[in-house]
PDB file of C-alpha atoms and ligand atoms in Angstrom:
ATOM      1  CA  UNK A 708      -3.659  30.823  -9.663  1.00 98.00           C
ATOM      2  CA  UNK A 709      -5.362  30.060  -6.382  1.00 98.00           C
ATOM      3  CA  UNK A 710      -3.040  28.407  -3.849  1.00 98.00           C
ATOM      4  CA  UNK A 711      -4.943  26.301  -1.316  1.00 98.00           C
ATOM      5  CA  UNK A 712      -3.487  24.483   1.694  1.00 98.00           C
ATOM      6  CA  UNK A 713      -6.485  22.837   3.331  1.00 98.00           C
ATOM      7  CA  UNK A 714      -8.805  20.055   2.224  1.00 98.00           C
ATOM      8  CA  UNK A 715     -11.820  22.081   3.334  1.00 98.00           C
ATOM      9  CA  UNK A 716     -10.892  25.154   1.262  1.00 98.00           C
ATOM     10  CA  UNK A 717     -10.145  23.016  -1.790  1.00 98.00           C
ATOM     11  CA  UNK A 718     -13.426  21.135  -1.526  1.00 98.00           C
ATOM     12  CA  UNK A 719     -15.448  24.343  -1.090  1.00 98.00           C
ATOM     13  CA  UNK A 720     -13.805  25.863  -4.172  1.00 98.00           C
ATOM     14  CA  UNK A 721     -14.293  22.751  -6.304  1.00 98.00           C
ATOM     15  CA  UNK A 722     -17.890  22.258  -5.182  1.00 98.00           C
ATOM     16  CA  UNK A 723     -18.681  25.806  -6.346  1.00 98.00           C
ATOM     17  CA  UNK A 724     -17.167  25.022  -9.765  1.00 98.00           C
ATOM     18  CA  UNK A 725     -19.005  21.675  -9.968  1.00 98.00           C
ATOM     19  CA  UNK A 726     -22.355  23.367  -9.241  1.00 98.00           C
ATOM     20  CA  UNK A 727     -21.698  25.579 -12.256  1.00 98.00           C
ATOM     21  CA  UNK A 728     -21.237  22.445 -14.374  1.00 98.00           C
ATOM     22  CA  UNK A 729     -17.434  22.719 -14.651  1.00 98.00           C
ATOM     23  CA  UNK A 730     -15.276  19.640 -15.193  1.00 98.00           C
ATOM     24  CA  UNK A 731     -12.169  19.205 -13.034  1.00 98.00           C
ATOM     25  CA  UNK A 732      -8.833  17.636 -13.972  1.00 99.00           C
ATOM     26  CA  UNK A 733      -6.281  16.545 -11.380  1.00 99.00           C
ATOM     27  CA  UNK A 734      -2.500  16.558 -11.866  1.00 99.00           C
ATOM     28  CA  UNK A 735      -0.869  14.974  -8.791  1.00 99.00           C
ATOM     29  CA  UNK A 736       2.818  15.886  -8.292  1.00 98.00           C
ATOM     30  CA  UNK A 737       5.480  15.921  -5.627  1.00 98.00           C
ATOM     31  CA  UNK A 738       6.765  19.279  -6.880  1.00 98.00           C
ATOM     32  CA  UNK A 739      10.198  20.135  -8.293  1.00 97.00           C
ATOM     33  CA  UNK A 740       8.355  20.625 -11.543  1.00 98.00           C
ATOM     34  CA  UNK A 741       9.965  20.237 -14.960  1.00 98.00           C
ATOM     35  CA  UNK A 742       8.718  20.256 -18.564  1.00 97.00           C
ATOM     36  CA  UNK A 743       7.225  16.785 -18.122  1.00 98.00           C
ATOM     37  CA  UNK A 744       4.904  18.040 -15.366  1.00 98.00           C
ATOM     38  CA  UNK A 745       3.993  21.118 -17.406  1.00 98.00           C
ATOM     39  CA  UNK A 746       2.962  18.844 -20.255  1.00 98.00           C
ATOM     40  CA  UNK A 747       0.631  17.019 -17.830  1.00 98.00           C
ATOM     41  CA  UNK A 748      -0.984  20.364 -16.999  1.00 98.00           C
ATOM     42  CA  UNK A 749      -1.388  21.246 -20.690  1.00 98.00           C
ATOM     43  CA  UNK A 750      -3.084  17.922 -21.336  1.00 98.00           C
ATOM     44  CA  UNK A 751      -5.299  18.420 -18.273  1.00 99.00           C
ATOM     45  CA  UNK A 752      -6.410  21.783 -19.672  1.00 98.00           C
ATOM     46  CA  UNK A 753      -7.619  20.047 -22.842  1.00 98.00           C
ATOM     47  CA  UNK A 754      -9.820  17.688 -20.835  1.00 98.00           C
ATOM     48  CA  UNK A 755     -11.432  19.939 -18.222  1.00 98.00           C
ATOM     49  CA  UNK A 756     -12.464  23.472 -17.300  1.00 98.00           C
ATOM     50  CA  UNK A 757     -10.600  23.601 -13.989  1.00 98.00           C
ATOM     51  CA  UNK A 758      -7.131  22.142 -13.446  1.00 99.00           C
ATOM     52  CA  UNK A 759      -5.954  21.316  -9.925  1.00 99.00           C
ATOM     53  CA  UNK A 760      -2.257  20.563  -9.510  1.00 99.00           C
ATOM     54  CA  UNK A 761      -1.358  18.983  -6.192  1.00 99.00           C
ATOM     55  CA  UNK A 762       2.073  19.372  -4.651  1.00 98.00           C
ATOM     56  CA  UNK A 763       2.707  16.959  -1.798  1.00 98.00           C
ATOM     57  CA  UNK A 764       5.893  15.020  -1.076  1.00 98.00           C
ATOM     58  CA  UNK A 765       4.156  11.940   0.240  1.00 98.00           C
ATOM     59  CA  UNK A 766       6.165  10.328   3.061  1.00 98.00           C
ATOM     60  CA  UNK A 767       4.107   7.126   2.851  1.00 98.00           C
ATOM     61  CA  UNK A 768       5.610   6.161  -0.516  1.00 98.00           C
ATOM     62  CA  UNK A 769       9.253   6.508   0.561  1.00 98.00           C
ATOM     63  CA  UNK A 770      11.119   3.591   2.151  1.00 96.00           C
ATOM     64  CA  UNK A 771      13.231   4.037   5.299  1.00 94.00           C
ATOM     65  CA  UNK A 772      16.510   4.366   3.360  1.00 91.00           C
ATOM     66  CA  UNK A 773      15.156   6.420   0.471  1.00 95.00           C
ATOM     67  CA  UNK A 774      15.440  10.087  -0.435  1.00 95.00           C
ATOM     68  CA  UNK A 775      12.452  11.634   1.413  1.00 97.00           C
ATOM     69  CA  UNK A 776      14.638  14.100   3.320  1.00 96.00           C
ATOM     70  CA  UNK A 777      16.657  15.241   0.327  1.00 94.00           C
ATOM     71  CA  UNK A 778      13.736  15.232  -2.155  1.00 96.00           C
ATOM     72  CA  UNK A 779      13.920  18.747  -3.723  1.00 96.00           C
ATOM     73  CA  UNK A 780      11.375  21.229  -2.367  1.00 97.00           C
ATOM     74  CA  UNK A 781      11.120  24.123  -4.854  1.00 97.00           C
ATOM     75  CA  UNK A 782       7.776  25.716  -4.042  1.00 98.00           C
ATOM     76  CA  UNK A 783       8.530  29.194  -5.447  1.00 98.00           C
ATOM     77  CA  UNK A 784       9.783  27.963  -8.789  1.00 98.00           C
ATOM     78  CA  UNK A 785       6.917  25.426  -9.000  1.00 98.00           C
ATOM     79  CA  UNK A 786       4.377  28.236  -8.482  1.00 98.00           C
ATOM     80  CA  UNK A 787       6.064  30.434 -11.077  1.00 98.00           C
ATOM     81  CA  UNK A 788       6.027  27.667 -13.677  1.00 98.00           C
ATOM     82  CA  UNK A 789       2.379  26.803 -13.019  1.00 98.00           C
ATOM     83  CA  UNK A 790       1.374  30.474 -13.310  1.00 98.00           C
ATOM     84  CA  UNK A 791       2.899  30.667 -16.801  1.00 98.00           C
ATOM     85  CA  UNK A 792       0.344  28.047 -17.841  1.00 98.00           C
ATOM     86  CA  UNK A 793      -2.582  29.794 -16.134  1.00 98.00           C
ATOM     87  CA  UNK A 794      -3.113  26.823 -13.847  1.00 98.00           C
ATOM     88  CA  UNK A 795      -6.334  27.338 -11.895  1.00 98.00           C
ATOM     89  CA  UNK A 796      -5.560  25.821  -8.495  1.00 99.00           C
ATOM     90  CA  UNK A 797      -2.464  24.593  -6.667  1.00 99.00           C
ATOM     91  CA  UNK A 798      -3.198  22.396  -3.657  1.00 99.00           C
ATOM     92  CA  UNK A 799      -0.128  22.288  -1.412  1.00 98.00           C
ATOM     93  CA  UNK A 800      -1.069  20.777   1.960  1.00 98.00           C
ATOM     94  CA  UNK A 801       1.265  20.093   4.911  1.00 98.00           C
ATOM     95  CA  UNK A 802       1.656  16.478   6.051  1.00 98.00           C
ATOM     96  CA  UNK A 803      -0.794  16.784   8.998  1.00 98.00           C
ATOM     97  CA  UNK A 804      -3.513  18.004   6.659  1.00 98.00           C
ATOM     98  CA  UNK A 805      -3.284  14.764   4.672  1.00 98.00           C
ATOM     99  CA  UNK A 806      -2.444  12.337   7.498  1.00 98.00           C
ATOM    100  CA  UNK A 807      -3.965  13.919  10.647  1.00 98.00           C
ATOM    101  CA  UNK A 808      -3.711  10.585  12.508  1.00 98.00           C
ATOM    102  CA  UNK A 809      -0.181   9.955  11.252  1.00 97.00           C
ATOM    103  CA  UNK A 810       0.708   7.814   8.231  1.00 96.00           C
ATOM    104  CA  UNK A 811       0.894   4.566  10.251  1.00 95.00           C
ATOM    105  CA  UNK A 812      -2.622   5.076  11.621  1.00 97.00           C
ATOM    106  CA  UNK A 813      -4.181   5.872   8.256  1.00 98.00           C
ATOM    107  CA  UNK A 814      -6.274   3.423   6.242  1.00 98.00           C
ATOM    108  CA  UNK A 815      -4.201   2.247   3.299  1.00 98.00           C
ATOM    109  CA  UNK A 816      -5.150   1.137  -0.196  1.00 98.00           C
ATOM    110  CA  UNK A 817      -3.213  -1.855  -1.517  1.00 98.00           C
ATOM    111  CA  UNK A 818      -3.417  -3.247  -5.042  1.00 98.00           C
ATOM    112  CA  UNK A 819      -2.232  -6.893  -5.016  1.00 97.00           C
ATOM    113  CA  UNK A 820       0.223  -8.661  -7.347  1.00 94.00           C
ATOM    114  CA  UNK A 821       1.025  -5.865  -9.842  1.00 95.00           C
ATOM    115  CA  UNK A 822       2.633  -3.920  -6.980  1.00 97.00           C
ATOM    116  CA  UNK A 823       5.066  -6.676  -6.026  1.00 96.00           C
ATOM    117  CA  UNK A 824       7.083  -6.849  -9.268  1.00 97.00           C
ATOM    118  CA  UNK A 825       9.601  -4.406 -10.867  1.00 97.00           C
ATOM    119  CA  UNK A 826       9.784  -1.247  -8.705  1.00 98.00           C
ATOM    120  CA  UNK A 827       7.495  -2.887  -6.135  1.00 98.00           C
ATOM    121  CA  UNK A 828      10.020  -5.690  -5.592  1.00 97.00           C
ATOM    122  CA  UNK A 829      12.859  -3.272  -4.857  1.00 96.00           C
ATOM    123  CA  UNK A 830      10.715  -0.703  -3.034  1.00 97.00           C
ATOM    124  CA  UNK A 831       8.394  -2.716  -0.756  1.00 96.00           C
ATOM    125  CA  UNK A 832       5.355  -0.698   0.343  1.00 97.00           C
ATOM    126  CA  UNK A 833       6.049   2.077  -2.172  1.00 98.00           C
ATOM    127  CA  UNK A 834       2.916   1.505  -4.219  1.00 98.00           C
ATOM    128  CA  UNK A 835       0.719   1.231  -1.088  1.00 98.00           C
ATOM    129  CA  UNK A 836       1.834   4.787  -0.345  1.00 98.00           C
ATOM    130  CA  UNK A 837       1.103   5.870  -3.909  1.00 98.00           C
ATOM    131  CA  UNK A 838      -2.345   4.283  -4.123  1.00 99.00           C
ATOM    132  CA  UNK A 839      -3.295   5.632  -0.685  1.00 98.00           C
ATOM    133  CA  UNK A 840      -2.391   9.239  -1.492  1.00 99.00           C
ATOM    134  CA  UNK A 841      -3.851   9.039  -5.003  1.00 99.00           C
ATOM    135  CA  UNK A 842      -7.143   7.650  -3.648  1.00 99.00           C
ATOM    136  CA  UNK A 843      -7.237  10.433  -1.101  1.00 98.00           C
ATOM    137  CA  UNK A 844      -6.621  13.044  -3.822  1.00 99.00           C
ATOM    138  CA  UNK A 845      -9.332  11.480  -6.006  1.00 99.00           C
ATOM    139  CA  UNK A 846     -11.773  11.631  -3.077  1.00 98.00           C
ATOM    140  CA  UNK A 847     -10.777  15.119  -1.971  1.00 98.00           C
ATOM    141  CA  UNK A 848     -11.077  16.643  -5.459  1.00 98.00           C
ATOM    142  CA  UNK A 849     -13.780  14.366  -6.964  1.00 98.00           C
ATOM    143  CA  UNK A 850     -11.977  15.139 -10.245  1.00 98.00           C
ATOM    144  CA  UNK A 851     -13.456  13.892 -13.535  1.00 98.00           C
ATOM    145  CA  UNK A 852     -10.074  13.087 -14.995  1.00 99.00           C
ATOM    146  CA  UNK A 853      -6.503  12.631 -13.716  1.00 99.00           C
ATOM    147  CA  UNK A 854      -3.262  12.803 -15.706  1.00 99.00           C
ATOM    148  CA  UNK A 855      -0.150  10.748 -14.928  1.00 98.00           C
ATOM    149  CA  UNK A 856       3.185  10.491 -16.730  1.00 98.00           C
ATOM    150  CA  UNK A 857       4.050   7.291 -18.579  1.00 98.00           C
ATOM    151  CA  UNK A 858       7.633   7.420 -17.285  1.00 98.00           C
ATOM    152  CA  UNK A 859       6.234   5.848 -14.120  1.00 98.00           C
ATOM    153  CA  UNK A 860       4.924   2.985 -16.220  1.00 97.00           C
ATOM    154  CA  UNK A 861       4.133   0.673 -13.319  1.00 98.00           C
ATOM    155  CA  UNK A 862       2.572   3.462 -11.240  1.00 98.00           C
ATOM    156  CA  UNK A 863       0.180   4.227 -14.085  1.00 98.00           C
ATOM    157  CA  UNK A 864      -0.714   0.538 -14.490  1.00 97.00           C
ATOM    158  CA  UNK A 865      -1.300   0.178 -10.741  1.00 98.00           C
ATOM    159  CA  UNK A 866      -3.528   3.271 -10.643  1.00 98.00           C
ATOM    160  CA  UNK A 867      -5.545   2.072 -13.632  1.00 98.00           C
ATOM    161  CA  UNK A 868      -6.021  -1.289 -11.906  1.00 97.00           C
ATOM    162  CA  UNK A 869      -7.076   0.366  -8.645  1.00 98.00           C
ATOM    163  CA  UNK A 870      -9.613   2.594 -10.413  1.00 98.00           C
ATOM    164  CA  UNK A 871     -11.029  -0.456 -12.173  1.00 98.00           C
ATOM    165  CA  UNK A 872     -11.090  -2.690  -9.081  1.00 98.00           C
ATOM    166  CA  UNK A 873     -12.670  -0.040  -6.851  1.00 98.00           C
ATOM    167  CA  UNK A 874     -15.015   1.427  -9.505  1.00 98.00           C
ATOM    168  CA  UNK A 875     -13.647   4.904  -8.885  1.00 98.00           C
ATOM    169  CA  UNK A 876     -15.536   7.317 -11.166  1.00 98.00           C
ATOM    170  CA  UNK A 877     -12.552   9.004 -12.803  1.00 98.00           C
ATOM    171  CA  UNK A 878     -10.855   8.766 -16.218  1.00 98.00           C
ATOM    172  CA  UNK A 879      -7.114   8.149 -16.164  1.00 98.00           C
ATOM    173  CA  UNK A 880      -4.958   9.607 -18.921  1.00 98.00           C
ATOM    174  CA  UNK A 881      -1.325   8.629 -19.493  1.00 98.00           C
ATOM    175  CA  UNK A 882       1.021  11.260 -20.910  1.00 98.00           C
ATOM    176  CA  UNK A 883       4.031  10.134 -22.995  1.00 98.00           C
ATOM    177  CA  UNK A 884       7.525  10.580 -21.546  1.00 98.00           C
ATOM    178  CA  UNK A 885       9.180  13.950 -22.137  1.00 98.00           C
ATOM    179  CA  UNK A 886      12.922  13.569 -22.771  1.00 98.00           C
ATOM    180  CA  UNK A 887      15.933  15.831 -22.702  1.00 98.00           C
ATOM    181  CA  UNK A 888      17.500  16.339 -26.164  1.00 98.00           C
ATOM    182  CA  UNK A 889      20.033  13.580 -25.380  1.00 98.00           C
ATOM    183  CA  UNK A 890      17.261  11.079 -24.633  1.00 98.00           C
ATOM    184  CA  UNK A 891      17.288  11.094 -20.822  1.00 98.00           C
ATOM    185  CA  UNK A 892      13.732  10.899 -19.489  1.00 98.00           C
ATOM    186  CA  UNK A 893      12.902  14.041 -17.506  1.00 98.00           C
ATOM    187  CA  UNK A 894      12.702  13.405 -13.787  1.00 97.00           C
ATOM    188  CA  UNK A 895      12.908  15.402 -10.583  1.00 94.00           C
ATOM    189  CA  UNK A 896      15.692  13.022  -9.530  1.00 95.00           C
ATOM    190  CA  UNK A 897      17.945  13.999 -12.486  1.00 97.00           C
ATOM    191  CA  UNK A 898      18.937  16.997 -10.374  1.00 96.00           C
ATOM    192  CA  UNK A 899      20.822  14.644  -8.023  1.00 97.00           C
ATOM    193  CA  UNK A 900      23.265  13.660 -10.792  1.00 98.00           C
ATOM    194  CA  UNK A 901      26.825  14.997 -10.765  1.00 98.00           C
ATOM    195  CA  UNK A 902      28.218  16.429 -14.021  1.00 98.00           C
ATOM    196  CA  UNK A 903      29.860  13.095 -14.924  1.00 98.00           C
ATOM    197  CA  UNK A 904      26.762  11.080 -13.988  1.00 98.00           C
ATOM    198  CA  UNK A 905      24.594  13.417 -16.074  1.00 98.00           C
ATOM    199  CA  UNK A 906      26.843  12.722 -19.088  1.00 98.00           C
ATOM    200  CA  UNK A 907      26.512   8.972 -18.536  1.00 98.00           C
ATOM    201  CA  UNK A 908      22.747   8.933 -17.840  1.00 98.00           C
ATOM    202  CA  UNK A 909      21.478   9.135 -21.492  1.00 98.00           C
ATOM    203  CA  UNK A 910      23.311   5.879 -22.271  1.00 98.00           C
ATOM    204  CA  UNK A 911      20.547   4.189 -20.223  1.00 98.00           C
ATOM    205  CA  UNK A 912      17.965   5.254 -22.814  1.00 98.00           C
ATOM    206  CA  UNK A 913      20.467   4.318 -25.537  1.00 98.00           C
ATOM    207  CA  UNK A 914      20.555   0.714 -24.281  1.00 98.00           C
ATOM    208  CA  UNK A 915      16.740   0.517 -24.228  1.00 98.00           C
ATOM    209  CA  UNK A 916      16.608   1.909 -27.773  1.00 98.00           C
ATOM    210  CA  UNK A 917      19.088  -0.740 -28.862  1.00 98.00           C
ATOM    211  CA  UNK A 918      16.936  -3.559 -27.423  1.00 98.00           C
ATOM    212  CA  UNK A 919      13.895  -2.061 -29.130  1.00 97.00           C
ATOM    213  CA  UNK A 920      15.694  -2.150 -32.470  1.00 96.00           C
ATOM    214  CA  UNK A 921      16.775  -5.778 -31.905  1.00 96.00           C
ATOM    215  CA  UNK A 922      13.150  -6.754 -31.215  1.00 96.00           C
ATOM    216  CA  UNK A 923      11.911  -4.875 -34.293  1.00 93.00           C
ATOM    217  CA  UNK A 924      14.589  -6.712 -36.269  1.00 92.00           C
ATOM    218  CA  UNK A 925      12.908  -9.953 -35.158  1.00 92.00           C
ATOM    219  CA  UNK A 926      14.903 -11.051 -32.115  1.00 94.00           C
ATOM    220  CA  UNK A 927      12.561 -12.889 -29.725  1.00 93.00           C
ATOM    221  CA  UNK A 928      15.130 -14.240 -27.278  1.00 96.00           C
ATOM    222  CA  UNK A 929      13.919 -11.851 -24.604  1.00 97.00           C
ATOM    223  CA  UNK A 930      15.867 -13.413 -21.788  1.00 98.00           C
ATOM    224  CA  UNK A 931      19.160 -13.131 -23.696  1.00 98.00           C
ATOM    225  CA  UNK A 932      18.365  -9.549 -24.742  1.00 98.00           C
ATOM    226  CA  UNK A 933      17.722  -8.677 -21.081  1.00 98.00           C
ATOM    227  CA  UNK A 934      20.948 -10.300 -19.854  1.00 98.00           C
ATOM    228  CA  UNK A 935      23.082  -8.704 -22.560  1.00 98.00           C
ATOM    229  CA  UNK A 936      21.611  -5.271 -21.859  1.00 98.00           C
ATOM    230  CA  UNK A 937      22.165  -5.615 -18.091  1.00 98.00           C
ATOM    231  CA  UNK A 938      25.804  -6.571 -18.716  1.00 98.00           C
ATOM    232  CA  UNK A 939      26.240  -3.571 -21.007  1.00 98.00           C
ATOM    233  CA  UNK A 940      24.741  -1.274 -18.373  1.00 98.00           C
ATOM    234  CA  UNK A 941      27.178  -2.648 -15.757  1.00 98.00           C
ATOM    235  CA  UNK A 942      30.124  -2.152 -18.121  1.00 98.00           C
ATOM    236  CA  UNK A 943      29.083   1.467 -18.648  1.00 98.00           C
ATOM    237  CA  UNK A 944      29.022   2.087 -14.884  1.00 98.00           C
ATOM    238  CA  UNK A 945      25.302   1.710 -14.059  1.00 98.00           C
ATOM    239  CA  UNK A 946      24.001  -0.642 -11.386  1.00 98.00           C
ATOM    240  CA  UNK A 947      20.886  -2.232 -12.922  1.00 98.00           C
ATOM    241  CA  UNK A 948      18.002  -2.781 -10.519  1.00 98.00           C
ATOM    242  CA  UNK A 949      15.853  -4.552 -13.113  1.00 98.00           C
ATOM    243  CA  UNK A 950      15.431  -4.688 -16.867  1.00 98.00           C
ATOM    244  CA  UNK A 951      12.577  -6.664 -18.385  1.00 98.00           C
ATOM    245  CA  UNK A 952      10.642  -7.024 -21.597  1.00 98.00           C
ATOM    246  CA  UNK A 953       6.967  -7.096 -20.647  1.00 97.00           C
ATOM    247  CA  UNK A 954       3.643  -7.431 -22.415  1.00 96.00           C
ATOM    248  CA  UNK A 955       2.674  -3.766 -22.555  1.00 92.00           C
ATOM    249  CA  UNK A 956      -0.476  -3.558 -20.443  1.00 88.00           C
ATOM    250  CA  UNK A 957      -0.676  -6.715 -18.330  1.00 90.00           C
ATOM    251  CA  UNK A 958       2.465  -6.246 -16.227  1.00 90.00           C
ATOM    252  CA  UNK A 959       3.794  -9.717 -17.016  1.00 95.00           C
ATOM    253  CA  UNK A 960       6.872 -10.966 -18.883  1.00 97.00           C
ATOM    254  CA  UNK A 961       6.342 -11.003 -22.652  1.00 97.00           C
ATOM    255  CA  UNK A 962       5.943 -14.258 -24.509  1.00 95.00           C
ATOM    256  CA  UNK A 963       7.072 -14.916 -28.059  1.00 92.00           C
ATOM    257  CA  UNK A 964       3.484 -14.386 -29.296  1.00 92.00           C
ATOM    258  CA  UNK A 965       3.004 -10.928 -27.792  1.00 94.00           C
ATOM    259  CA  UNK A 966       3.186  -8.049 -30.255  1.00 93.00           C
ATOM    260  CA  UNK A 967       2.695  -5.090 -27.914  1.00 95.00           C
ATOM    261  CA  UNK A 968       5.693  -4.943 -25.620  1.00 97.00           C
ATOM    262  CA  UNK A 969       7.334  -2.542 -23.227  1.00 97.00           C
ATOM    263  CA  UNK A 970      10.956  -2.569 -22.120  1.00 98.00           C
ATOM    264  CA  UNK A 971      10.972  -1.494 -18.475  1.00 98.00           C
ATOM    265  CA  UNK A 972      14.086  -0.759 -16.473  1.00 98.00           C
ATOM    266  CA  UNK A 973      15.504   0.848 -13.356  1.00 98.00           C
ATOM    267  CA  UNK A 974      19.180   1.564 -12.760  1.00 98.00           C
ATOM    268  CA  UNK A 975      21.317   3.249 -10.150  1.00 98.00           C
ATOM    269  CA  UNK A 976      23.794   5.916 -11.190  1.00 98.00           C
ATOM    270  CA  UNK A 977      25.731   6.306  -7.958  1.00 97.00           C
ATOM    271  CA  UNK A 978      22.965   6.535  -5.352  1.00 96.00           C
ATOM    272  CA  UNK A 979      20.390   7.991  -7.784  1.00 97.00           C
ATOM    273  CA  UNK A 980      17.755   5.598  -9.084  1.00 97.00           C
ATOM    274  CA  UNK A 981      16.505   6.287 -12.614  1.00 98.00           C
ATOM    275  CA  UNK A 982      13.593   4.557 -14.311  1.00 98.00           C
ATOM    276  CA  UNK A 983      12.654   4.488 -17.975  1.00 98.00           C
ATOM    277  CA  UNK A 984      10.583   2.492 -20.440  1.00 98.00           C
ATOM    278  CA  UNK A 985      10.101   2.111 -24.160  1.00 98.00           C
ATOM    279  CA  UNK A 986       7.136   0.692 -26.017  1.00 97.00           C
ATOM    280  CA  UNK A 987       7.699  -1.704 -28.916  1.00 97.00           C
ATOM    281  CA  UNK A 988       4.905  -2.615 -31.299  1.00 93.00           C
ATOM    282  CA  UNK A 989       5.845  -5.560 -33.508  1.00 87.00           C
ATOM    283  CA  UNK A 990       4.077  -5.830 -36.825  1.00 76.00           C
ATOM    284  CA  UNK A 991       3.021  -9.120 -38.341  1.00 53.00           C
ATOM    285  CA  UNK A 992       5.706  -8.624 -40.953  1.00 50.00           C
ATOM    286  CA  UNK A 993       8.495  -8.621 -38.329  1.00 57.00           C
ATOM    287  CA  UNK A 994      10.799 -11.510 -39.206  1.00 56.00           C
ATOM    288  CA  UNK A 995      11.534 -13.803 -36.259  1.00 57.00           C
ATOM    289  CA  UNK A 996      15.181 -14.771 -35.666  1.00 54.00           C
TER     290      UNK A 996
HETATM  291  O1  PAF B 661       4.415  10.365  -9.560  1.00 52.55           O
HETATM  292  C1  PAF B 661       4.472  11.074  -8.529  1.00 52.55           C
HETATM  293  O2  PAF B 661       5.001  12.183  -8.500  1.00 52.55           O
HETATM  294  C2  PAF B 661       3.844  10.547  -7.242  1.00 52.55           C
HETATM  295  O3  PAF B 661       4.027   9.180  -7.122  1.00 52.55           O
HETATM  296  C3  PAF B 661       2.360  10.920  -7.098  1.00 52.55           C
HETATM  297  C4  PAF B 661       1.509  10.290  -8.188  1.00 52.55           C
HETATM  298  C5  PAF B 661       2.212  12.431  -7.135  1.00 52.55           C
HETATM  299  C6  PAF B 661       1.820  10.420  -5.759  1.00 52.55           C
HETATM  300  O4  PAF B 661       2.520  10.981  -4.685  1.00 52.55           O
END
């Protein structure tokens, strides 16, 4: 695996591959890799000849009171895991390489509307940081395809919208959530959980699964389902940030006529914020109650 730290070196390497007719896939990460990230790499390998994983903890997407300083930096273990998959290139720049004029003086990319709901409502400016770094990585690598995890449901929707709005010549692939055996969605932030919090955390997915079953059983009182679930989460010891039933690809609340839905939620367990989502496809035979 080639480890590259500068934009210039990465571009020279990728240009050489492109001239030989090779396709490039991009897997953007902030490091602290787990099985979910490795699955993104495996999928990338199916879609291209050269896979570039980027490792950059992007300060622009963290709010003032968020976990930028304590975000786990595990470079050695990340490299070791990527090598087991024969990853071609790891791009791991320092902050000045990406924002030489400083983050505040850098041109930003902002996708309107879809970034102001759900996580965007509780983390103002977060998605501007994401879309700015992702655009930069798209431009730096000129990748043919990029892979993102579906756990960050809204992030994926925002990136798809940006690519469409700005006619960026790249294909975006979403990779299904990888879960622990107890149902907890894999996340770099799970490492923050204490032993007790880790035991509680899978109940979050359990509540989403329960709503899914109620919808499949024909319940269309989405607002009541949301309120009941939020109360249950509070009783269990979570602090819900949001929990909504949305139409699955338009980032808007579901209506009674929608058949492709997604339950999207964010909760705090202590000071750790977890997100998760679950798709629900209703069939025409679903009985409404
Ligand atoms: O999903 C993440 O890890 C980050 O938001 C991303 C896409 C790497 C941008 O920093």
